[in-house]
PDB file of C-alpha atoms in Angstrom:
ATOM      1  CA  VAL A  12      21.528 -82.156 -71.260  1.00  0.00           C
ATOM      2  CA  GLY A  13      21.850 -78.389 -71.439  1.00  0.00           C
ATOM      3  CA  ARG A  14      24.245 -76.342 -69.309  1.00  0.00           C
ATOM      4  CA  GLN A  15      24.763 -72.695 -68.536  1.00  0.00           C
ATOM      5  CA  ARG A  16      27.235 -71.541 -65.935  1.00  0.00           C
ATOM      6  CA  GLY A  17      26.941 -68.952 -63.187  1.00  0.00           C
ATOM      7  CA  ILE A  18      28.522 -68.181 -59.833  1.00  0.00           C
ATOM      8  CA  PHE A  19      26.433 -68.723 -56.733  1.00  0.00           C
ATOM      9  CA  ALA A  20      27.028 -68.751 -53.006  1.00  0.00           C
ATOM     10  CA  PRO A  21      26.993 -72.193 -51.297  1.00  0.00           C
ATOM     11  CA  LEU A  22      23.658 -73.433 -50.079  1.00  0.00           C
ATOM     12  CA  LEU A  23      22.961 -72.937 -46.381  1.00  0.00           C
ATOM     13  CA  LEU A  24      20.532 -75.524 -45.113  1.00  0.00           C
ATOM     14  CA  MET A  25      17.991 -73.877 -42.821  1.00  0.00           C
ATOM     15  CA  THR A  26      16.830 -76.388 -40.215  1.00  0.00           C
ATOM     16  CA  SER A  27      13.127 -76.418 -39.449  1.00  0.00           C
ATOM     17  CA  PHE A  28      12.087 -76.438 -35.815  1.00  0.00           C
ATOM     18  CA  TRP A  29       8.920 -76.422 -33.740  1.00  0.00           C
ATOM     19  CA  ILE A  30       7.965 -73.894 -31.096  1.00  0.00           C
ATOM     20  CA  GLY A  31       4.437 -73.850 -29.705  1.00  0.00           C
ATOM     21  CA  GLY A  32       2.858 -70.651 -28.494  1.00  0.00           C
ATOM     22  CA  CYS A  33      -0.198 -68.483 -28.392  1.00  0.00           C
ATOM     23  CA  GLN A  34      -1.711 -66.787 -31.421  1.00  0.00           C
ATOM     24  CA  SER A  35       0.155 -63.743 -32.780  1.00  0.00           C
ATOM     25  CA  PRO A  36      -0.264 -61.384 -35.777  1.00  0.00           C
ATOM     26  CA  ALA A  37       1.088 -64.132 -38.097  1.00  0.00           C
ATOM     27  CA  ILE A  38      -2.385 -65.625 -38.430  1.00  0.00           C
ATOM     28  CA  GLN A  39      -5.911 -64.283 -38.379  1.00  0.00           C
ATOM     29  CA  SER A  40      -9.320 -65.902 -38.424  1.00  0.00           C
ATOM     30  CA  GLU A  41     -11.249 -65.798 -41.694  1.00  0.00           C
ATOM     31  CA  GLU A  42     -13.651 -63.310 -40.117  1.00  0.00           C
ATOM     32  CA  MET A  43     -10.750 -60.905 -39.459  1.00  0.00           C
ATOM     33  CA  ALA A  44      -9.074 -61.490 -42.812  1.00  0.00           C
ATOM     34  CA  GLY A  45     -12.173 -60.848 -44.903  1.00  0.00           C
ATOM     35  CA  SER A  46     -12.021 -61.669 -48.623  1.00  0.00           C
ATOM     36  CA  ASP A  47      -8.390 -60.750 -49.361  1.00  0.00           C
ATOM     37  CA  ALA A  48      -5.944 -63.010 -51.205  1.00  0.00           C
ATOM     38  CA  ARG A  49      -3.875 -64.096 -48.210  1.00  0.00           C
ATOM     39  CA  TRP A  50      -2.616 -67.647 -48.036  1.00  0.00           C
ATOM     40  CA  ARG A  51      -4.774 -70.059 -46.049  1.00  0.00           C
ATOM     41  CA  ILE A  52      -3.893 -73.398 -44.447  1.00  0.00           C
ATOM     42  CA  THR A  53      -6.165 -75.956 -46.117  1.00  0.00           C
ATOM     43  CA  GLY A  54      -4.540 -79.160 -44.810  1.00  0.00           C
ATOM     44  CA  GLN A  55      -2.025 -80.053 -42.120  1.00  0.00           C
ATOM     45  CA  ALA A  56      -0.421 -83.114 -40.530  1.00  0.00           C
ATOM     46  CA  GLY A  57       2.369 -82.971 -37.948  1.00  0.00           C
ATOM     47  CA  PRO A  58       4.158 -79.922 -36.492  1.00  0.00           C
ATOM     48  CA  VAL A  59       3.982 -76.652 -38.451  1.00  0.00           C
ATOM     49  CA  SER A  60       5.244 -73.274 -37.151  1.00  0.00           C
ATOM     50  CA  LEU A  61       4.611 -69.680 -38.268  1.00  0.00           C
ATOM     51  CA  ARG A  62       6.483 -66.427 -37.661  1.00  0.00           C
ATOM     52  CA  SER A  63       5.116 -63.061 -38.782  1.00  0.00           C
ATOM     53  CA  PRO A  64       7.328 -60.245 -40.156  1.00  0.00           C
ATOM     54  CA  GLY A  65       9.251 -58.438 -37.412  1.00  0.00           C
ATOM     55  CA  GLN A  66       8.438 -61.094 -34.791  1.00  0.00           C
ATOM     56  CA  SER A  67      11.084 -63.147 -32.968  1.00  0.00           C
ATOM     57  CA  LEU A  68       8.814 -65.913 -31.653  1.00  0.00           C
ATOM     58  CA  TRP A  69       7.349 -68.817 -33.608  1.00  0.00           C
ATOM     59  CA  GLN A  70       3.800 -70.037 -33.048  1.00  0.00           C
ATOM     60  CA  ARG A  71       1.777 -73.149 -33.802  1.00  0.00           C
ATOM     61  CA  ALA A  72      -0.083 -73.182 -37.117  1.00  0.00           C
ATOM     62  CA  ILE A  73      -3.852 -73.626 -37.018  1.00  0.00           C
ATOM     63  CA  PRO A  74      -5.733 -75.205 -39.969  1.00  0.00           C
ATOM     64  CA  GLY A  75      -8.161 -72.866 -41.729  1.00  0.00           C
ATOM     65  CA  VAL A  76      -6.515 -69.570 -40.764  1.00  0.00           C
ATOM     66  CA  ARG A  77      -5.265 -66.953 -43.204  1.00  0.00           C
ATOM     67  CA  ILE A  78      -1.622 -65.935 -42.889  1.00  0.00           C
ATOM     68  CA  VAL A  79      -0.193 -62.409 -42.737  1.00  0.00           C
ATOM     69  CA  PRO A  80       1.792 -61.555 -45.929  1.00  0.00           C
ATOM     70  CA  GLY A  81       5.554 -61.993 -45.541  1.00  0.00           C
ATOM     71  CA  SER A  82       5.259 -64.637 -42.798  1.00  0.00           C
ATOM     72  CA  GLN A  83       7.725 -67.536 -42.531  1.00  0.00           C
ATOM     73  CA  ILE A  84       6.563 -71.152 -42.340  1.00  0.00           C
ATOM     74  CA  ALA A  85       8.600 -74.104 -41.002  1.00  0.00           C
ATOM     75  CA  THR A  86       7.624 -77.782 -41.179  1.00  0.00           C
ATOM     76  CA  SER A  87       9.353 -80.770 -39.558  1.00  0.00           C
ATOM     77  CA  ASP A  88      10.037 -84.472 -40.170  1.00  0.00           C
ATOM     78  CA  GLY A  89       6.759 -86.250 -40.808  1.00  0.00           C
ATOM     79  CA  SER A  90       4.866 -82.991 -41.392  1.00  0.00           C
ATOM     80  CA  ARG A  91       2.708 -82.163 -44.383  1.00  0.00           C
ATOM     81  CA  LEU A  92       1.159 -78.760 -45.084  1.00  0.00           C
ATOM     82  CA  GLU A  93      -1.246 -77.538 -47.763  1.00  0.00           C
ATOM     83  CA  LEU A  94      -1.692 -73.835 -48.541  1.00  0.00           C
ATOM     84  CA  ALA A  95      -3.988 -72.057 -50.993  1.00  0.00           C
ATOM     85  CA  SER A  96      -4.435 -68.499 -52.274  1.00  0.00           C
ATOM     86  CA  ALA A  97      -6.436 -67.149 -55.228  1.00  0.00           C
ATOM     87  CA  GLY A  98      -6.364 -70.459 -57.098  1.00  0.00           C
ATOM     88  CA  ASP A  99      -2.706 -71.285 -56.345  1.00  0.00           C
ATOM     89  CA  GLU A 100      -1.811 -74.273 -54.163  1.00  0.00           C
ATOM     90  CA  VAL A 101       1.433 -75.177 -52.352  1.00  0.00           C
ATOM     91  CA  THR A 102       2.163 -78.486 -50.603  1.00  0.00           C
ATOM     92  CA  ALA A 103       5.134 -78.976 -48.251  1.00  0.00           C
ATOM     93  CA  SER A 104       6.247 -82.421 -47.100  1.00  0.00           C
ATOM     94  CA  GLY A 105       8.882 -83.157 -44.463  1.00  0.00           C
ATOM     95  CA  PRO A 106      11.329 -80.521 -43.164  1.00  0.00           C
ATOM     96  CA  SER A 107      10.990 -77.246 -45.094  1.00  0.00           C
ATOM     97  CA  ARG A 108      11.236 -73.475 -44.705  1.00  0.00           C
ATOM     98  CA  ILE A 109       9.483 -70.870 -46.881  1.00  0.00           C
ATOM     99  CA  THR A 110       8.572 -67.184 -46.743  1.00  0.00           C
ATOM    100  CA  LEU A 111       5.236 -66.141 -48.240  1.00  0.00           C
ATOM    101  CA  PRO A 112       4.885 -63.070 -50.499  1.00  0.00           C
ATOM    102  CA  ASP A 113       4.813 -59.592 -49.001  1.00  0.00           C
ATOM    103  CA  ALA A 114       1.660 -57.517 -49.357  1.00  0.00           C
ATOM    104  CA  GLY A 115       1.519 -55.121 -52.299  1.00  0.00           C
ATOM    105  CA  GLN A 116       4.346 -56.595 -54.380  1.00  0.00           C
ATOM    106  CA  ASN A 117       3.872 -57.248 -58.095  1.00  0.00           C
ATOM    107  CA  GLY A 118       2.940 -60.848 -58.808  1.00  0.00           C
ATOM    108  CA  VAL A 119       3.596 -63.654 -56.337  1.00  0.00           C
ATOM    109  CA  ARG A 120       7.116 -64.217 -55.014  1.00  0.00           C
ATOM    110  CA  VAL A 121       7.719 -67.116 -52.605  1.00  0.00           C
ATOM    111  CA  ARG A 122      11.113 -67.600 -50.963  1.00  0.00           C
ATOM    112  CA  GLN A 123      11.986 -71.284 -50.424  1.00  0.00           C
ATOM    113  CA  ASN A 124      15.080 -71.864 -48.284  1.00  0.00           C
ATOM    114  CA  ALA A 125      14.874 -75.606 -47.589  1.00  0.00           C
ATOM    115  CA  GLY A 126      12.842 -78.749 -48.175  1.00  0.00           C
ATOM    116  CA  SER A 127      10.523 -80.030 -50.916  1.00  0.00           C
ATOM    117  CA  LEU A 128       7.428 -78.112 -52.001  1.00  0.00           C
ATOM    118  CA  ARG A 129       5.014 -78.761 -54.842  1.00  0.00           C
ATOM    119  CA  TYR A 130       3.402 -75.741 -56.546  1.00  0.00           C
ATOM    120  CA  GLN A 131       0.166 -75.734 -58.549  1.00  0.00           C
ATOM    121  CA  VAL A 132      -0.087 -72.307 -60.185  1.00  0.00           C
ATOM    122  CA  GLN A 133      -3.248 -70.954 -61.794  1.00  0.00           C
ATOM    123  CA  SER A 134      -2.753 -69.387 -65.214  1.00  0.00           C
ATOM    124  CA  ALA A 135      -3.700 -65.709 -65.560  1.00  0.00           C
ATOM    125  CA  PRO A 136      -2.784 -62.984 -68.110  1.00  0.00           C
ATOM    126  CA  LYS A 137       0.117 -60.689 -67.157  1.00  0.00           C
ATOM    127  CA  ARG A 138       0.641 -62.524 -63.867  1.00  0.00           C
ATOM    128  CA  ARG A 139       4.034 -63.623 -62.548  1.00  0.00           C
ATOM    129  CA  PHE A 140       4.542 -66.408 -59.997  1.00  0.00           C
ATOM    130  CA  GLU A 141       8.140 -66.775 -58.815  1.00  0.00           C
ATOM    131  CA  VAL A 142       9.859 -69.175 -56.406  1.00  0.00           C
ATOM    132  CA  LYS A 143      13.266 -67.956 -55.226  1.00  0.00           C
ATOM    133  CA  THR A 144      15.839 -70.508 -53.987  1.00  0.00           C
ATOM    134  CA  PRO A 145      19.444 -69.971 -52.803  1.00  0.00           C
ATOM    135  CA  HIS A 146      20.655 -70.782 -56.337  1.00  0.00           C
ATOM    136  CA  PHE A 147      18.017 -69.699 -58.854  1.00  0.00           C
ATOM    137  CA  SER A 148      14.424 -68.554 -59.321  1.00  0.00           C
ATOM    138  CA  THR A 149      11.599 -70.294 -61.145  1.00  0.00           C
ATOM    139  CA  VAL A 150       9.214 -68.012 -63.053  1.00  0.00           C
ATOM    140  CA  VAL A 151       5.859 -69.370 -64.251  1.00  0.00           C
ATOM    141  CA  LYS A 152       2.406 -68.256 -65.359  1.00  0.00           C
ATOM    142  CA  GLY A 153       0.458 -71.489 -64.982  1.00  0.00           C
ATOM    143  CA  THR A 154       1.932 -74.901 -64.284  1.00  0.00           C
ATOM    144  CA  SER A 155       2.641 -77.653 -61.759  1.00  0.00           C
ATOM    145  CA  PHE A 156       6.171 -78.220 -60.491  1.00  0.00           C
ATOM    146  CA  LEU A 157       8.248 -79.345 -57.513  1.00  0.00           C
ATOM    147  CA  VAL A 158      11.177 -77.447 -55.967  1.00  0.00           C
ATOM    148  CA  SER A 159      13.540 -79.413 -53.717  1.00  0.00           C
ATOM    149  CA  ILE A 160      16.501 -78.032 -51.709  1.00  0.00           C
ATOM    150  CA  ASP A 161      19.024 -79.926 -49.595  1.00  0.00           C
ATOM    151  CA  ARG A 162      22.704 -79.670 -48.629  1.00  0.00           C
ATOM    152  CA  ALA A 163      23.871 -80.900 -52.035  1.00  0.00           C
ATOM    153  CA  SER A 164      21.743 -78.941 -54.524  1.00  0.00           C
ATOM    154  CA  SER A 165      18.606 -77.057 -55.522  1.00  0.00           C
ATOM    155  CA  ALA A 166      16.342 -78.724 -58.090  1.00  0.00           C
ATOM    156  CA  VAL A 167      13.045 -78.159 -59.908  1.00  0.00           C
ATOM    157  CA  VAL A 168      10.915 -80.865 -61.563  1.00  0.00           C
ATOM    158  CA  VAL A 169       8.154 -79.793 -63.986  1.00  0.00           C
ATOM    159  CA  ASP A 170       4.927 -81.820 -64.070  1.00  0.00           C
ATOM    160  CA  GLU A 171       2.913 -79.583 -66.415  1.00  0.00           C
ATOM    161  CA  GLY A 172       3.512 -76.436 -68.469  1.00  0.00           C
ATOM    162  CA  ARG A 173       6.784 -74.517 -68.749  1.00  0.00           C
ATOM    163  CA  VAL A 174       9.095 -73.009 -66.136  1.00  0.00           C
ATOM    164  CA  LEU A 175      11.700 -70.329 -66.839  1.00  0.00           C
ATOM    165  CA  ILE A 176      14.840 -70.521 -64.670  1.00  0.00           C
ATOM    166  CA  VAL A 177      16.768 -67.304 -63.962  1.00  0.00           C
ATOM    167  CA  ASN A 178      19.821 -66.512 -61.836  1.00  0.00           C
ATOM    168  CA  PRO A 179      19.781 -63.987 -58.924  1.00  0.00           C
ATOM    169  CA  ASP A 180      20.486 -61.175 -61.437  1.00  0.00           C
ATOM    170  CA  GLY A 181      17.441 -62.116 -63.504  1.00  0.00           C
ATOM    171  CA  GLU A 182      19.442 -63.612 -66.391  1.00  0.00           C
ATOM    172  CA  PRO A 183      17.875 -66.721 -67.999  1.00  0.00           C
ATOM    173  CA  LEU A 184      19.540 -70.065 -67.303  1.00  0.00           C
ATOM    174  CA  GLY A 185      17.090 -72.206 -69.256  1.00  0.00           C
ATOM    175  CA  GLU A 186      13.471 -73.219 -69.728  1.00  0.00           C
ATOM    176  CA  LEU A 187      12.021 -76.508 -68.515  1.00  0.00           C
ATOM    177  CA  THR A 188       9.008 -78.342 -69.927  1.00  0.00           C
ATOM    178  CA  ALA A 189       6.913 -81.217 -68.557  1.00  0.00           C
ATOM    179  CA  GLY A 190       9.055 -84.195 -67.554  1.00  0.00           C
ATOM    180  CA  GLN A 191      12.294 -82.223 -67.265  1.00  0.00           C
ATOM    181  CA  THR A 192      14.422 -81.591 -64.173  1.00  0.00           C
ATOM    182  CA  GLY A 193      16.800 -78.686 -63.590  1.00  0.00           C
ATOM    183  CA  ARG A 194      19.450 -78.968 -60.903  1.00  0.00           C
ATOM    184  CA  MET A 195      22.280 -76.825 -59.536  1.00  0.00           C
ATOM    185  CA  ALA A 196      24.864 -78.178 -57.098  1.00  0.00           C
ATOM    186  CA  ALA A 197      25.721 -76.248 -53.913  1.00  0.00           C
ATOM    187  CA  TYR A 198      29.282 -75.243 -54.722  1.00  0.00           C
ATOM    188  CA  LEU A 199      30.931 -72.160 -56.212  1.00  0.00           C
ATOM    189  CA  GLY A 200      30.756 -72.073 -60.016  1.00  0.00           C
ATOM    190  CA  ALA A 201      28.244 -74.933 -60.325  1.00  0.00           C
ATOM    191  CA  ALA A 202      26.407 -75.321 -63.632  1.00  0.00           C
ATOM    192  CA  PHE A 203      22.646 -75.448 -64.101  1.00  0.00           C
ATOM    193  CA  GLU A 204      21.925 -78.899 -65.552  1.00  0.00           C
ATOM    194  CA  VAL A 205      18.767 -80.039 -67.343  1.00  0.00           C
ATOM    195  CA  SER A 206      17.741 -83.687 -67.636  1.00  0.00           C
ATOM    196  CA  THR A 207      14.728 -85.982 -67.736  1.00  0.00           C
ATOM    197  CA  ALA A 208      14.122 -87.565 -64.342  1.00  0.00           C
ATOM    198  CA  ALA A 209      11.370 -88.773 -62.062  1.00  0.00           C
ATOM    199  CA  SER A 210       9.897 -86.402 -59.496  1.00  0.00           C
ATOM    200  CA  PRO A 211      11.137 -86.799 -55.894  1.00  0.00           C
ATOM    201  CA  THR A 212       8.671 -88.648 -53.678  1.00  0.00           C
ATOM    202  CA  PHE A 213       6.818 -86.802 -50.934  1.00  0.00           C
ATOM    203  CA  GLU A 214       6.492 -88.266 -47.467  1.00  0.00           C
ATOM    204  CA  SER A 215       3.328 -90.202 -46.732  1.00  0.00           C
ATOM    205  CA  ALA A 216       1.868 -88.021 -43.949  1.00  0.00           C
ATOM    206  CA  GLU A 217      -1.734 -87.116 -44.687  1.00  0.00           C
ATOM    207  CA  PRO A 218      -3.016 -83.585 -43.971  1.00  0.00           C
ATOM    208  CA  GLY A 219      -5.905 -83.237 -41.586  1.00  0.00           C
TER     209      GLY A 219
END
């Protein structure tokens, strides 16, 4: 077990919710989106909501659409969502909340505020894929890993490859390899702990 200490704000659980509505700028048909690298919904089961940048209302997600950069996504109990973009894949299961990368930023930077999401990242030279949580960020170039956030802690489980863990100031906390889990409790002064543990189990809902 390896430990490095840092000071982090307590985790605020962001509750997912469902609001139906008509289509807004958060999503566009593939004909409108063209051949850009926006995220696309490739599978869905149960309620999924989207909210575009600067919008106050949530809308119902529609399978197959491409999503405006910077949009927020919320899933609920029993939901399962699959997203894809330029060879990368993200799967959310159960209640979760994420914000997709903004347009024009360097690399790919996903903000995950709650829930469990599995990431399959395509390897590419000089490319950075980052998942930011309330406690730390995971930085990878090509790997498969799971990030899980609840009231008690934030955790990352590595299936393949290597994942660098950094604090909000960009300082390294440790590096995880396949089969390792990194966890940080949701209290002031918590340590980042590394261990070998099984991956959390996703819910059984099947995407349509």
